[in-house]
Structure formats: C-alpha cells, structure tokens
PDB file of C-alpha atoms in Angstrom:
ATOM      1  CA  MET A 100     -68.123  -0.138 -26.728  1.00  0.00           C
ATOM      2  CA  ASP A 101     -71.575  -1.723 -26.837  1.00  0.00           C
ATOM      3  CA  LYS A 102     -73.732   1.234 -26.183  1.00  0.00           C
ATOM      4  CA  ILE A 103     -73.588   4.892 -27.120  1.00  0.00           C
ATOM      5  CA  PRO A 104     -74.019   7.021 -24.050  1.00  0.00           C
ATOM      6  CA  ILE A 105     -77.030   9.374 -24.199  1.00  0.00           C
ATOM      7  CA  LEU A 106     -76.485  12.538 -21.865  1.00  0.00           C
ATOM      8  CA  ARG A 107     -79.489  14.616 -20.449  1.00  0.00           C
ATOM      9  CA  LEU A 108     -79.123  18.373 -20.542  1.00  0.00           C
ATOM     10  CA  GLY A 109     -82.187  20.062 -19.061  1.00  0.00           C
ATOM     11  CA  LYS A 110     -85.133  18.906 -21.148  1.00  0.00           C
ATOM     12  CA  PHE A 111     -82.975  17.833 -24.078  1.00  0.00           C
ATOM     13  CA  LEU A 112     -80.845  14.508 -24.810  1.00  0.00           C
ATOM     14  CA  LEU A 113     -77.567  14.617 -25.970  1.00  0.00           C
ATOM     15  CA  VAL A 114     -75.730  12.016 -28.071  1.00  0.00           C
ATOM     16  CA  THR A 115     -72.117  12.039 -29.609  1.00  0.00           C
ATOM     17  CA  ILE A 116     -71.352   9.335 -31.870  1.00  0.00           C
ATOM     18  CA  GLN A 117     -67.562   8.740 -32.010  1.00  0.00           C
ATOM     19  CA  VAL A 118     -67.204   5.241 -33.056  1.00  0.00           C
ATOM     20  CA  ASP A 119     -67.591   3.420 -36.430  1.00  0.00           C
ATOM     21  CA  MET A 120     -71.167   1.783 -35.677  1.00  0.00           C
ATOM     22  CA  HIS A 121     -71.907  -1.555 -36.975  1.00  0.00           C
ATOM     23  CA  ASP A 122     -75.492  -1.945 -37.511  1.00  0.00           C
ATOM     24  CA  ARG A 123     -76.801  -3.673 -34.293  1.00  0.00           C
ATOM     25  CA  LEU A 124     -75.208  -0.549 -32.290  1.00  0.00           C
ATOM     26  CA  ALA A 125     -77.082   1.924 -34.569  1.00  0.00           C
ATOM     27  CA  LEU A 126     -80.524   0.194 -33.961  1.00  0.00           C
ATOM     28  CA  THR A 127     -79.590  -0.166 -30.103  1.00  0.00           C
ATOM     29  CA  LEU A 128     -79.186   3.739 -30.333  1.00  0.00           C
ATOM     30  CA  GLN A 129     -82.402   4.165 -32.017  1.00  0.00           C
ATOM     31  CA  ASP A 130     -84.239   2.194 -29.443  1.00  0.00           C
ATOM     32  CA  ASP A 131     -82.406   3.695 -26.605  1.00  0.00           C
ATOM     33  CA  LEU A 132     -83.101   7.248 -27.685  1.00  0.00           C
ATOM     34  CA  THR A 133     -86.798   6.546 -28.133  1.00  0.00           C
ATOM     35  CA  SER A 134     -87.371   5.057 -24.646  1.00  0.00           C
ATOM     36  CA  GLN A 135     -85.355   7.910 -23.056  1.00  0.00           C
ATOM     37  CA  ILE A 136     -87.260  10.491 -24.792  1.00  0.00           C
ATOM     38  CA  VAL A 137     -90.262   9.056 -23.381  1.00  0.00           C
ATOM     39  CA  SER A 138     -89.055   8.150 -19.807  1.00  0.00           C
ATOM     40  CA  THR A 139     -87.238  11.804 -19.490  1.00  0.00           C
ATOM     41  CA  ARG A 140     -90.072  13.747 -21.389  1.00  0.00           C
ATOM     42  CA  ALA A 141     -87.332  15.160 -23.473  1.00  0.00           C
ATOM     43  CA  ARG A 142     -88.383  18.161 -25.628  1.00  0.00           C
ATOM     44  CA  GLY A 143     -85.405  17.544 -28.025  1.00  0.00           C
ATOM     45  CA  VAL A 144     -82.830  15.395 -29.082  1.00  0.00           C
ATOM     46  CA  LEU A 145     -79.260  16.775 -30.407  1.00  0.00           C
ATOM     47  CA  ILE A 146     -77.163  14.366 -32.192  1.00  0.00           C
ATOM     48  CA  ASP A 147     -73.533  15.183 -32.579  1.00  0.00           C
ATOM     49  CA  ILE A 148     -71.963  13.444 -35.782  1.00  0.00           C
ATOM     50  CA  SER A 149     -68.928  15.708 -35.984  1.00  0.00           C
ATOM     51  CA  ALA A 150     -66.628  12.511 -35.600  1.00  0.00           C
ATOM     52  CA  LEU A 151     -68.454  10.606 -38.304  1.00  0.00           C
ATOM     53  CA  ASP A 152     -66.352   9.981 -41.558  1.00  0.00           C
ATOM     54  CA  ILE A 153     -69.019   8.375 -43.468  1.00  0.00           C
ATOM     55  CA  ILE A 154     -72.741   8.035 -43.425  1.00  0.00           C
ATOM     56  CA  ASP A 155     -74.134   5.385 -45.527  1.00  0.00           C
ATOM     57  CA  SER A 156     -77.934   4.704 -46.265  1.00  0.00           C
ATOM     58  CA  PHE A 157     -78.392   2.522 -43.133  1.00  0.00           C
ATOM     59  CA  ILE A 158     -76.851   5.222 -40.615  1.00  0.00           C
ATOM     60  CA  GLY A 159     -78.854   7.724 -42.804  1.00  0.00           C
ATOM     61  CA  ARG A 160     -81.983   5.864 -42.192  1.00  0.00           C
ATOM     62  CA  MET A 161     -81.240   5.522 -38.605  1.00  0.00           C
ATOM     63  CA  LEU A 162     -81.039   9.373 -38.148  1.00  0.00           C
ATOM     64  CA  ALA A 163     -84.345   9.935 -40.098  1.00  0.00           C
ATOM     65  CA  ASN A 164     -86.044   7.244 -38.076  1.00  0.00           C
ATOM     66  CA  ILE A 165     -84.786   8.883 -34.584  1.00  0.00           C
ATOM     67  CA  ALA A 166     -86.099  12.051 -36.027  1.00  0.00           C
ATOM     68  CA  GLY A 167     -89.560  10.630 -36.979  1.00  0.00           C
ATOM     69  CA  MET A 168     -89.880   8.614 -33.846  1.00  0.00           C
ATOM     70  CA  ALA A 169     -88.845  11.827 -31.742  1.00  0.00           C
ATOM     71  CA  ARG A 170     -91.570  13.966 -33.510  1.00  0.00           C
ATOM     72  CA  ILE A 171     -94.318  11.390 -32.772  1.00  0.00           C
ATOM     73  CA  LEU A 172     -93.130  11.778 -29.206  1.00  0.00           C
ATOM     74  CA  ASP A 173     -93.208  15.728 -29.333  1.00  0.00           C
ATOM     75  CA  ALA A 174     -89.489  16.254 -29.402  1.00  0.00           C
ATOM     76  CA  GLU A 175     -87.219  17.797 -32.174  1.00  0.00           C
ATOM     77  CA  THR A 176     -84.300  16.351 -33.408  1.00  0.00           C
ATOM     78  CA  VAL A 177     -81.266  18.469 -34.395  1.00  0.00           C
ATOM     79  CA  VAL A 178     -78.133  16.676 -36.130  1.00  0.00           C
ATOM     80  CA  VAL A 179     -74.891  18.811 -35.705  1.00  0.00           C
ATOM     81  CA  GLY A 180     -71.336  19.048 -37.144  1.00  0.00           C
ATOM     82  CA  MET A 181     -71.812  17.172 -40.345  1.00  0.00           C
ATOM     83  CA  GLN A 182     -68.522  17.034 -42.136  1.00  0.00           C
ATOM     84  CA  PRO A 183     -68.406  18.538 -45.477  1.00  0.00           C
ATOM     85  CA  SER A 184     -67.322  15.473 -47.328  1.00  0.00           C
ATOM     86  CA  VAL A 185     -69.925  13.621 -45.631  1.00  0.00           C
ATOM     87  CA  ALA A 186     -72.622  16.040 -46.698  1.00  0.00           C
ATOM     88  CA  ILE A 187     -71.399  15.890 -50.515  1.00  0.00           C
ATOM     89  CA  THR A 188     -71.452  12.193 -50.371  1.00  0.00           C
ATOM     90  CA  LEU A 189     -74.720  12.044 -48.885  1.00  0.00           C
ATOM     91  CA  VAL A 190     -76.215  14.130 -51.792  1.00  0.00           C
ATOM     92  CA  GLU A 191     -74.529  12.109 -54.228  1.00  0.00           C
ATOM     93  CA  LEU A 192     -75.714   8.954 -52.708  1.00  0.00           C
ATOM     94  CA  GLY A 193     -79.280  10.345 -53.010  1.00  0.00           C
ATOM     95  CA  LEU A 194     -80.102  10.346 -49.143  1.00  0.00           C
ATOM     96  CA  SER A 195     -82.285  13.056 -48.263  1.00  0.00           C
ATOM     97  CA  LEU A 196     -82.802  13.169 -44.393  1.00  0.00           C
ATOM     98  CA  PRO A 197     -86.645  14.069 -44.088  1.00  0.00           C
ATOM     99  CA  GLY A 198     -87.412  15.518 -40.716  1.00  0.00           C
ATOM    100  CA  VAL A 199     -83.832  16.073 -39.655  1.00  0.00           C
ATOM    101  CA  ARG A 200     -82.830  19.536 -38.910  1.00  0.00           C
ATOM    102  CA  THR A 201     -79.219  20.337 -39.128  1.00  0.00           C
ATOM    103  CA  ALA A 202     -76.941  22.723 -37.349  1.00  0.00           C
ATOM    104  CA  LEU A 203     -73.242  23.738 -37.656  1.00  0.00           C
ATOM    105  CA  ASN A 204     -72.393  22.714 -34.018  1.00  0.00           C
ATOM    106  CA  VAL A 205     -73.506  21.974 -30.570  1.00  0.00           C
ATOM    107  CA  ASP A 206     -74.211  25.452 -29.604  1.00  0.00           C
ATOM    108  CA  ARG A 207     -76.024  26.501 -32.633  1.00  0.00           C
ATOM    109  CA  GLY A 208     -77.949  23.092 -32.244  1.00  0.00           C
ATOM    110  CA  MET A 209     -78.873  23.873 -28.701  1.00  0.00           C
ATOM    111  CA  GLU A 210     -80.173  27.200 -29.734  1.00  0.00           C
ATOM    112  CA  LEU A 211     -82.506  25.670 -32.369  1.00  0.00           C
ATOM    113  CA  LEU A 212     -83.850  23.213 -29.802  1.00  0.00           C
ATOM    114  CA  ARG A 213     -84.247  25.897 -27.105  1.00  0.00           C
ATOM    115  CA  ALA A 214     -86.162  28.238 -29.535  1.00  0.00           C
ATOM    116  CA  SER A 215     -88.121  25.524 -31.005  1.00  0.00           C
ATOM    117  CA  SER A 216     -89.336  24.241 -27.608  1.00  0.00           C
ATOM    118  CA  ALA A 217     -89.865  27.701 -25.998  1.00  0.00           C
ATOM    119  CA  SER A 218     -92.253  28.799 -28.955  1.00  0.00           C
ATOM    120  CA  GLU A 219     -94.367  25.468 -28.209  1.00  0.00           C
ATOM    121  CA  ASP A 220     -94.555  26.017 -24.482  1.00  0.00           C
ATOM    122  CA  PRO A 221     -98.152  26.748 -23.475  1.00  0.00           C
ATOM    123  CA  GLY A 222     -96.837  28.963 -20.744  1.00  0.00           C
ATOM    124  CA  PHE A 223     -94.923  31.012 -22.831  1.00  0.00           C
ATOM    125  CA  ASP A 224     -96.242  34.523 -22.983  1.00  0.00           C
ATOM    126  CA  ARG A 225     -95.070  36.119 -26.394  1.00  0.00           C
ATOM    127  CA  ARG A 226     -96.238  39.717 -25.099  1.00  0.00           C
ATOM    128  CA  ALA A 227     -93.445  39.713 -22.691  1.00  0.00           C
ATOM    129  CA  ILE A 228     -90.827  40.165 -25.391  1.00  0.00           C
ATOM    130  CA  SER A 229     -92.464  42.279 -27.959  1.00  0.00           C
TER     131      SER A 229
ATOM    132  CA  MET B 229     -54.229  -2.781 -65.816  1.00  0.00           C
ATOM    133  CA  THR B 230     -51.811  -3.851 -63.190  1.00  0.00           C
ATOM    134  CA  VAL B 231     -52.659  -5.014 -59.869  1.00  0.00           C
ATOM    135  CA  GLU B 232     -50.174  -3.603 -57.162  1.00  0.00           C
ATOM    136  CA  GLN B 233     -51.864  -4.946 -54.086  1.00  0.00           C
ATOM    137  CA  SER B 234     -54.838  -7.197 -53.318  1.00  0.00           C
ATOM    138  CA  ARG B 235     -56.473  -8.118 -49.948  1.00  0.00           C
ATOM    139  CA  GLU B 236     -59.492 -10.445 -49.551  1.00  0.00           C
ATOM    140  CA  LEU B 237     -61.787 -10.160 -46.815  1.00  0.00           C
ATOM    141  CA  THR B 238     -64.679 -12.507 -45.847  1.00  0.00           C
ATOM    142  CA  VAL B 239     -67.944 -10.730 -45.230  1.00  0.00           C
ATOM    143  CA  ALA B 240     -70.268 -12.631 -43.380  1.00  0.00           C
ATOM    144  CA  SER B 241     -71.694 -10.283 -40.753  1.00  0.00           C
ATOM    145  CA  GLN B 242     -72.320  -6.553 -40.032  1.00  0.00           C
ATOM    146  CA  ASP B 243     -69.269  -6.495 -37.939  1.00  0.00           C
ATOM    147  CA  ASP B 244     -67.261  -7.366 -41.283  1.00  0.00           C
ATOM    148  CA  VAL B 245     -68.738  -4.423 -42.986  1.00  0.00           C
ATOM    149  CA  VAL B 246     -67.052  -2.110 -40.369  1.00  0.00           C
ATOM    150  CA  LEU B 247     -63.886  -3.944 -41.405  1.00  0.00           C
ATOM    151  CA  VAL B 248     -64.245  -3.514 -45.028  1.00  0.00           C
ATOM    152  CA  ARG B 249     -64.800   0.312 -44.364  1.00  0.00           C
ATOM    153  CA  GLN B 250     -61.415   0.242 -42.638  1.00  0.00           C
ATOM    154  CA  ALA B 251     -59.696  -1.651 -45.224  1.00  0.00           C
ATOM    155  CA  VAL B 252     -60.909   0.538 -48.186  1.00  0.00           C
ATOM    156  CA  ARG B 253     -60.098   3.594 -45.961  1.00  0.00           C
ATOM    157  CA  SER B 254     -56.606   2.374 -45.365  1.00  0.00           C
ATOM    158  CA  ALA B 255     -56.095   1.742 -49.201  1.00  0.00           C
ATOM    159  CA  ALA B 256     -57.655   5.227 -49.983  1.00  0.00           C
ATOM    160  CA  LEU B 257     -55.173   6.764 -47.733  1.00  0.00           C
ATOM    161  CA  GLN B 258     -52.357   4.608 -49.134  1.00  0.00           C
ATOM    162  CA  ILE B 259     -52.759   6.022 -52.707  1.00  0.00           C
ATOM    163  CA  GLY B 260     -53.483   9.429 -51.569  1.00  0.00           C
ATOM    164  CA  LEU B 261     -57.096   9.913 -52.471  1.00  0.00           C
ATOM    165  CA  ASN B 262     -58.265  13.352 -51.324  1.00  0.00           C
ATOM    166  CA  LEU B 263     -60.794  13.421 -48.370  1.00  0.00           C
ATOM    167  CA  ILE B 264     -64.034  13.848 -50.546  1.00  0.00           C
ATOM    168  CA  ASP B 265     -63.069  10.741 -52.715  1.00  0.00           C
ATOM    169  CA  GLN B 266     -62.083   8.942 -49.610  1.00  0.00           C
ATOM    170  CA  THR B 267     -65.481   9.493 -48.305  1.00  0.00           C
ATOM    171  CA  LYS B 268     -67.145   8.430 -51.478  1.00  0.00           C
ATOM    172  CA  VAL B 269     -65.272   5.143 -52.077  1.00  0.00           C
ATOM    173  CA  VAL B 270     -65.640   4.074 -48.254  1.00  0.00           C
ATOM    174  CA  THR B 271     -69.573   5.053 -48.487  1.00  0.00           C
ATOM    175  CA  ALA B 272     -69.898   2.993 -51.670  1.00  0.00           C
ATOM    176  CA  ALA B 273     -67.907   0.112 -50.192  1.00  0.00           C
ATOM    177  CA  SER B 274     -70.112   0.094 -47.140  1.00  0.00           C
ATOM    178  CA  GLU B 275     -73.482  -0.061 -49.180  1.00  0.00           C
ATOM    179  CA  LEU B 276     -71.960  -2.907 -51.374  1.00  0.00           C
ATOM    180  CA  ALA B 277     -70.473  -4.880 -48.566  1.00  0.00           C
ATOM    181  CA  ARG B 278     -73.899  -4.673 -46.651  1.00  0.00           C
ATOM    182  CA  ASN B 279     -75.791  -6.020 -49.669  1.00  0.00           C
ATOM    183  CA  THR B 280     -73.428  -8.876 -49.653  1.00  0.00           C
ATOM    184  CA  VAL B 281     -74.475  -9.705 -45.937  1.00  0.00           C
ATOM    185  CA  VAL B 282     -77.922  -8.729 -46.375  1.00  0.00           C
ATOM    186  CA  HIS B 283     -78.908  -9.982 -49.711  1.00  0.00           C
ATOM    187  CA  GLY B 284     -76.102 -12.363 -50.732  1.00  0.00           C
ATOM    188  CA  GLY B 285     -75.845 -14.417 -47.264  1.00  0.00           C
ATOM    189  CA  GLY B 286     -72.267 -13.512 -46.948  1.00  0.00           C
ATOM    190  CA  GLY B 287     -69.303 -13.509 -49.359  1.00  0.00           C
ATOM    191  CA  LEU B 288     -66.056 -12.084 -49.838  1.00  0.00           C
ATOM    192  CA  THR B 289     -64.824  -8.374 -50.657  1.00  0.00           C
ATOM    193  CA  ARG B 290     -61.460  -7.928 -52.548  1.00  0.00           C
ATOM    194  CA  VAL B 291     -59.617  -4.568 -52.176  1.00  0.00           C
ATOM    195  CA  GLU B 292     -57.064  -3.958 -54.834  1.00  0.00           C
ATOM    196  CA  ILE B 293     -54.496  -1.107 -55.715  1.00  0.00           C
ATOM    197  CA  VAL B 294     -54.395  -0.887 -59.208  1.00  0.00           C
ATOM    198  CA  SER B 295     -52.755   1.065 -61.921  1.00  0.00           C
ATOM    199  CA  GLU B 296     -53.336   1.896 -65.574  1.00  0.00           C
ATOM    200  CA  GLY B 297     -50.687   3.800 -67.271  1.00  0.00           C
ATOM    201  CA  THR B 298     -49.849   6.851 -65.082  1.00  0.00           C
ATOM    202  CA  LYS B 299     -53.178   6.603 -62.966  1.00  0.00           C
ATOM    203  CA  ARG B 300     -53.510   4.690 -59.851  1.00  0.00           C
ATOM    204  CA  GLY B 301     -56.685   3.658 -58.350  1.00  0.00           C
ATOM    205  CA  ILE B 302     -58.682   1.415 -56.000  1.00  0.00           C
ATOM    206  CA  ARG B 303     -60.713  -1.331 -57.297  1.00  0.00           C
ATOM    207  CA  LEU B 304     -63.239  -3.277 -55.125  1.00  0.00           C
ATOM    208  CA  THR B 305     -64.890  -6.250 -55.792  1.00  0.00           C
ATOM    209  CA  PHE B 306     -68.037  -7.644 -53.864  1.00  0.00           C
ATOM    210  CA  GLU B 307     -68.880 -11.421 -54.527  1.00  0.00           C
ATOM    211  CA  ASP B 308     -71.405 -13.818 -53.240  1.00  0.00           C
ATOM    212  CA  LYS B 309     -73.139 -16.929 -54.041  1.00  0.00           C
ATOM    213  CA  GLY B 310     -76.584 -15.713 -53.063  1.00  0.00           C
ATOM    214  CA  LYS B 311     -79.737 -15.854 -54.978  1.00  0.00           C
ATOM    215  CA  GLY B 312     -78.841 -13.410 -57.461  1.00  0.00           C
ATOM    216  CA  ILE B 313     -80.666 -10.513 -59.017  1.00  0.00           C
ATOM    217  CA  ALA B 314     -83.800 -11.278 -61.521  1.00  0.00           C
ATOM    218  CA  ASP B 315     -83.988  -7.835 -62.984  1.00  0.00           C
ATOM    219  CA  LEU B 316     -80.880  -5.775 -62.761  1.00  0.00           C
ATOM    220  CA  ASP B 317     -82.412  -2.539 -64.235  1.00  0.00           C
ATOM    221  CA  GLN B 318     -84.796  -2.763 -61.383  1.00  0.00           C
ATOM    222  CA  ALA B 319     -82.259  -3.473 -58.994  1.00  0.00           C
ATOM    223  CA  MET B 320     -80.417  -0.209 -60.088  1.00  0.00           C
ATOM    224  CA  LYS B 321     -83.611   2.152 -59.583  1.00  0.00           C
ATOM    225  CA  ASP B 322     -83.477   4.578 -56.578  1.00  0.00           C
ATOM    226  CA  GLY B 323     -86.126   3.352 -53.970  1.00  0.00           C
ATOM    227  CA  PHE B 324     -86.400  -0.100 -55.037  1.00  0.00           C
ATOM    228  CA  THR B 325     -85.374  -2.551 -52.287  1.00  0.00           C
ATOM    229  CA  THR B 326     -85.943  -6.334 -51.671  1.00  0.00           C
ATOM    230  CA  GLY B 327     -84.381  -5.889 -48.071  1.00  0.00           C
ATOM    231  CA  GLY B 328     -86.398  -3.284 -46.372  1.00  0.00           C
ATOM    232  CA  GLY B 329     -83.713  -0.865 -47.015  1.00  0.00           C
ATOM    233  CA  LEU B 330     -83.689   2.667 -48.816  1.00  0.00           C
ATOM    234  CA  GLY B 331     -82.974   1.012 -52.098  1.00  0.00           C
ATOM    235  CA  LEU B 332     -79.790   3.318 -52.684  1.00  0.00           C
ATOM    236  CA  GLY B 333     -77.286   0.943 -52.294  1.00  0.00           C
ATOM    237  CA  LEU B 334     -76.436  -0.034 -55.927  1.00  0.00           C
ATOM    238  CA  GLY B 335     -77.380   3.275 -57.773  1.00  0.00           C
ATOM    239  CA  GLY B 336     -75.591   5.142 -54.940  1.00  0.00           C
ATOM    240  CA  ALA B 337     -72.350   3.046 -55.390  1.00  0.00           C
ATOM    241  CA  LYS B 338     -72.315   3.720 -59.086  1.00  0.00           C
ATOM    242  CA  ARG B 339     -72.809   7.657 -58.670  1.00  0.00           C
ATOM    243  CA  LEU B 340     -69.984   7.415 -56.075  1.00  0.00           C
ATOM    244  CA  SER B 341     -67.724   5.491 -58.228  1.00  0.00           C
ATOM    245  CA  ASN B 342     -65.631   6.221 -61.431  1.00  0.00           C
ATOM    246  CA  ASP B 343     -66.325   2.653 -62.661  1.00  0.00           C
ATOM    247  CA  PHE B 344     -69.154   0.307 -61.888  1.00  0.00           C
ATOM    248  CA  HIS B 345     -69.846  -3.114 -63.024  1.00  0.00           C
ATOM    249  CA  LEU B 346     -72.793  -5.310 -61.920  1.00  0.00           C
ATOM    250  CA  GLU B 347     -73.006  -9.115 -62.989  1.00  0.00           C
ATOM    251  CA  SER B 348     -75.749 -11.359 -61.579  1.00  0.00           C
ATOM    252  CA  ARG B 349     -77.985 -14.100 -62.539  1.00  0.00           C
ATOM    253  CA  PRO B 350     -80.838 -15.665 -60.516  1.00  0.00           C
ATOM    254  CA  GLY B 351     -79.143 -18.612 -58.671  1.00  0.00           C
ATOM    255  CA  GLU B 352     -75.849 -17.878 -59.534  1.00  0.00           C
ATOM    256  CA  GLY B 353     -74.800 -15.100 -57.052  1.00  0.00           C
ATOM    257  CA  THR B 354     -73.651 -11.559 -57.803  1.00  0.00           C
ATOM    258  CA  ARG B 355     -70.646  -9.563 -58.381  1.00  0.00           C
ATOM    259  CA  VAL B 356     -70.355  -5.888 -58.213  1.00  0.00           C
ATOM    260  CA  THR B 357     -66.998  -4.168 -59.026  1.00  0.00           C
ATOM    261  CA  ILE B 358     -66.264  -0.302 -58.547  1.00  0.00           C
ATOM    262  CA  ALA B 359     -63.207   1.597 -59.048  1.00  0.00           C
ATOM    263  CA  ARG B 360     -62.181   5.066 -57.785  1.00  0.00           C
ATOM    264  CA  TRP B 361     -59.155   6.669 -59.610  1.00  0.00           C
ATOM    265  CA  LYS B 362     -56.747   9.076 -58.098  1.00  0.00           C
TER     266      LYS B 362
END
C-alpha cells in the first residue's frame, strides 16, 4: 500500500492505520491529511490506531504534528483505539502527545469531535437546549 | 550466556527498520514474551534501528535468542560505522537530538529494556546492545 486512505464523514476526516508504516508513508499521511483538511474545510480528524502494535517516537511525532497542523487549520484531532500495551510503552518511552486527544473507540471519538465542533459553531444557539 | 539463534539484518533504509521490527516481533513470539514486553522490545528496536539509518549511515542489526542459566531472552545489537557519538551522557539525555527527532531514542530504548549497553567513539562508529529477558 503506498497511501493510507482518508475518508470523509460529513465535516470530519477519518483515517484508519492498518499497516506497519515506514517513515515515508507516515510523512505522506501527514501531508495528505493537512491538504485535505484545507480542501474539505474539515472541522475534525479522527485517527484510528487500534491496529497499531507499536508507536515509536517517529510515529508519535507524526500524530502530534497532525494534531498541531490541524489546530492551526481550526480542526480538532482525536486518536482512538490505542492498545493498552502501546499506551504503557509510550509512557516509558517518555513520549507525551501534546495536543492529541484520545478516545476509546471510533464512536466515542466522533462524539468528542461533534461536541467540540458544535460548541464552536457561531450559529449554535445555547439557549435552545438549556 | 548461550546464543541459541542468531540472525543479522542489513539496515540501510527506512524500509529495513520495518523489517527489523518484524524480525524482533518474531523472536519475541518465539520465546513467548508477554504482549507488553513484546511491545517494549519491538519499540526499542525501532528507535535504535532508525538511529542506525539516520545517524549511522546504515549498518546492521543482530537479533539473537539467548539463554543464561534458566532464563531466556532476546539480545539485539545495532552497529554502524558512522561518525560516532562525541558525548555519550548528552546523547542519553531526553530531548537531545542531532537528527531533528524527539531525542528519546537512546534513553527510551534503555528504559524499555532490561539491559542496555552503548559503545561509541567519534570516527569509530556506534554499537548499542539491548536485552529483554522473559
């Protein structure tokens, strides 16, 4: 596979990483996501990493970069499905993922993205629900 | 220490880093490491193999299944003939990087391993050896 597919779900982008990425593939994903956030005016990006057995410092940095670039483009990033062994290893590796929100699965991740994009929507009338 | 099995991989490109991960995963499964220990040793290997490519100009990785008395483990050696490390203490500090990375590779690999040994001299290349015991 020479490119990781990016799906569009309304105003969000969804990426599922299912291969052991070499560095070039990770950088391509970073660039592709950034240009698609711009071209689709996405409000959020959901990255499903449930199939990733390991996250090393290069992949970790890719995730943090994506979150950072998305933020600059006014989009939130949520990473979902981190395997427990990966989480434990990341902590020992000393890798914090600044600006990267996490959720247990795709459903919870989408809830997070919808909530955060709704509350920032200028047309959203808070009085309607209180 | 007895070496039960030994395998050498040439590490010249980022694609080879993926192959190293796979080889280490396979060895970890062979000796029956639990999932967390598998993840730790494969992650440490990924950091060190990448160092071999990025800093060492390429080199080799040796994956060995070893035993000492009743315990069995994996020993990994990462060797290159690159420019070597001038200040070992500095290189081990989290956040220090000469390659635009996060600077967690050496310190991280040490934290993720049971044994860690670093040998390097400027102009004489670098050798990092780590071990994870079952």
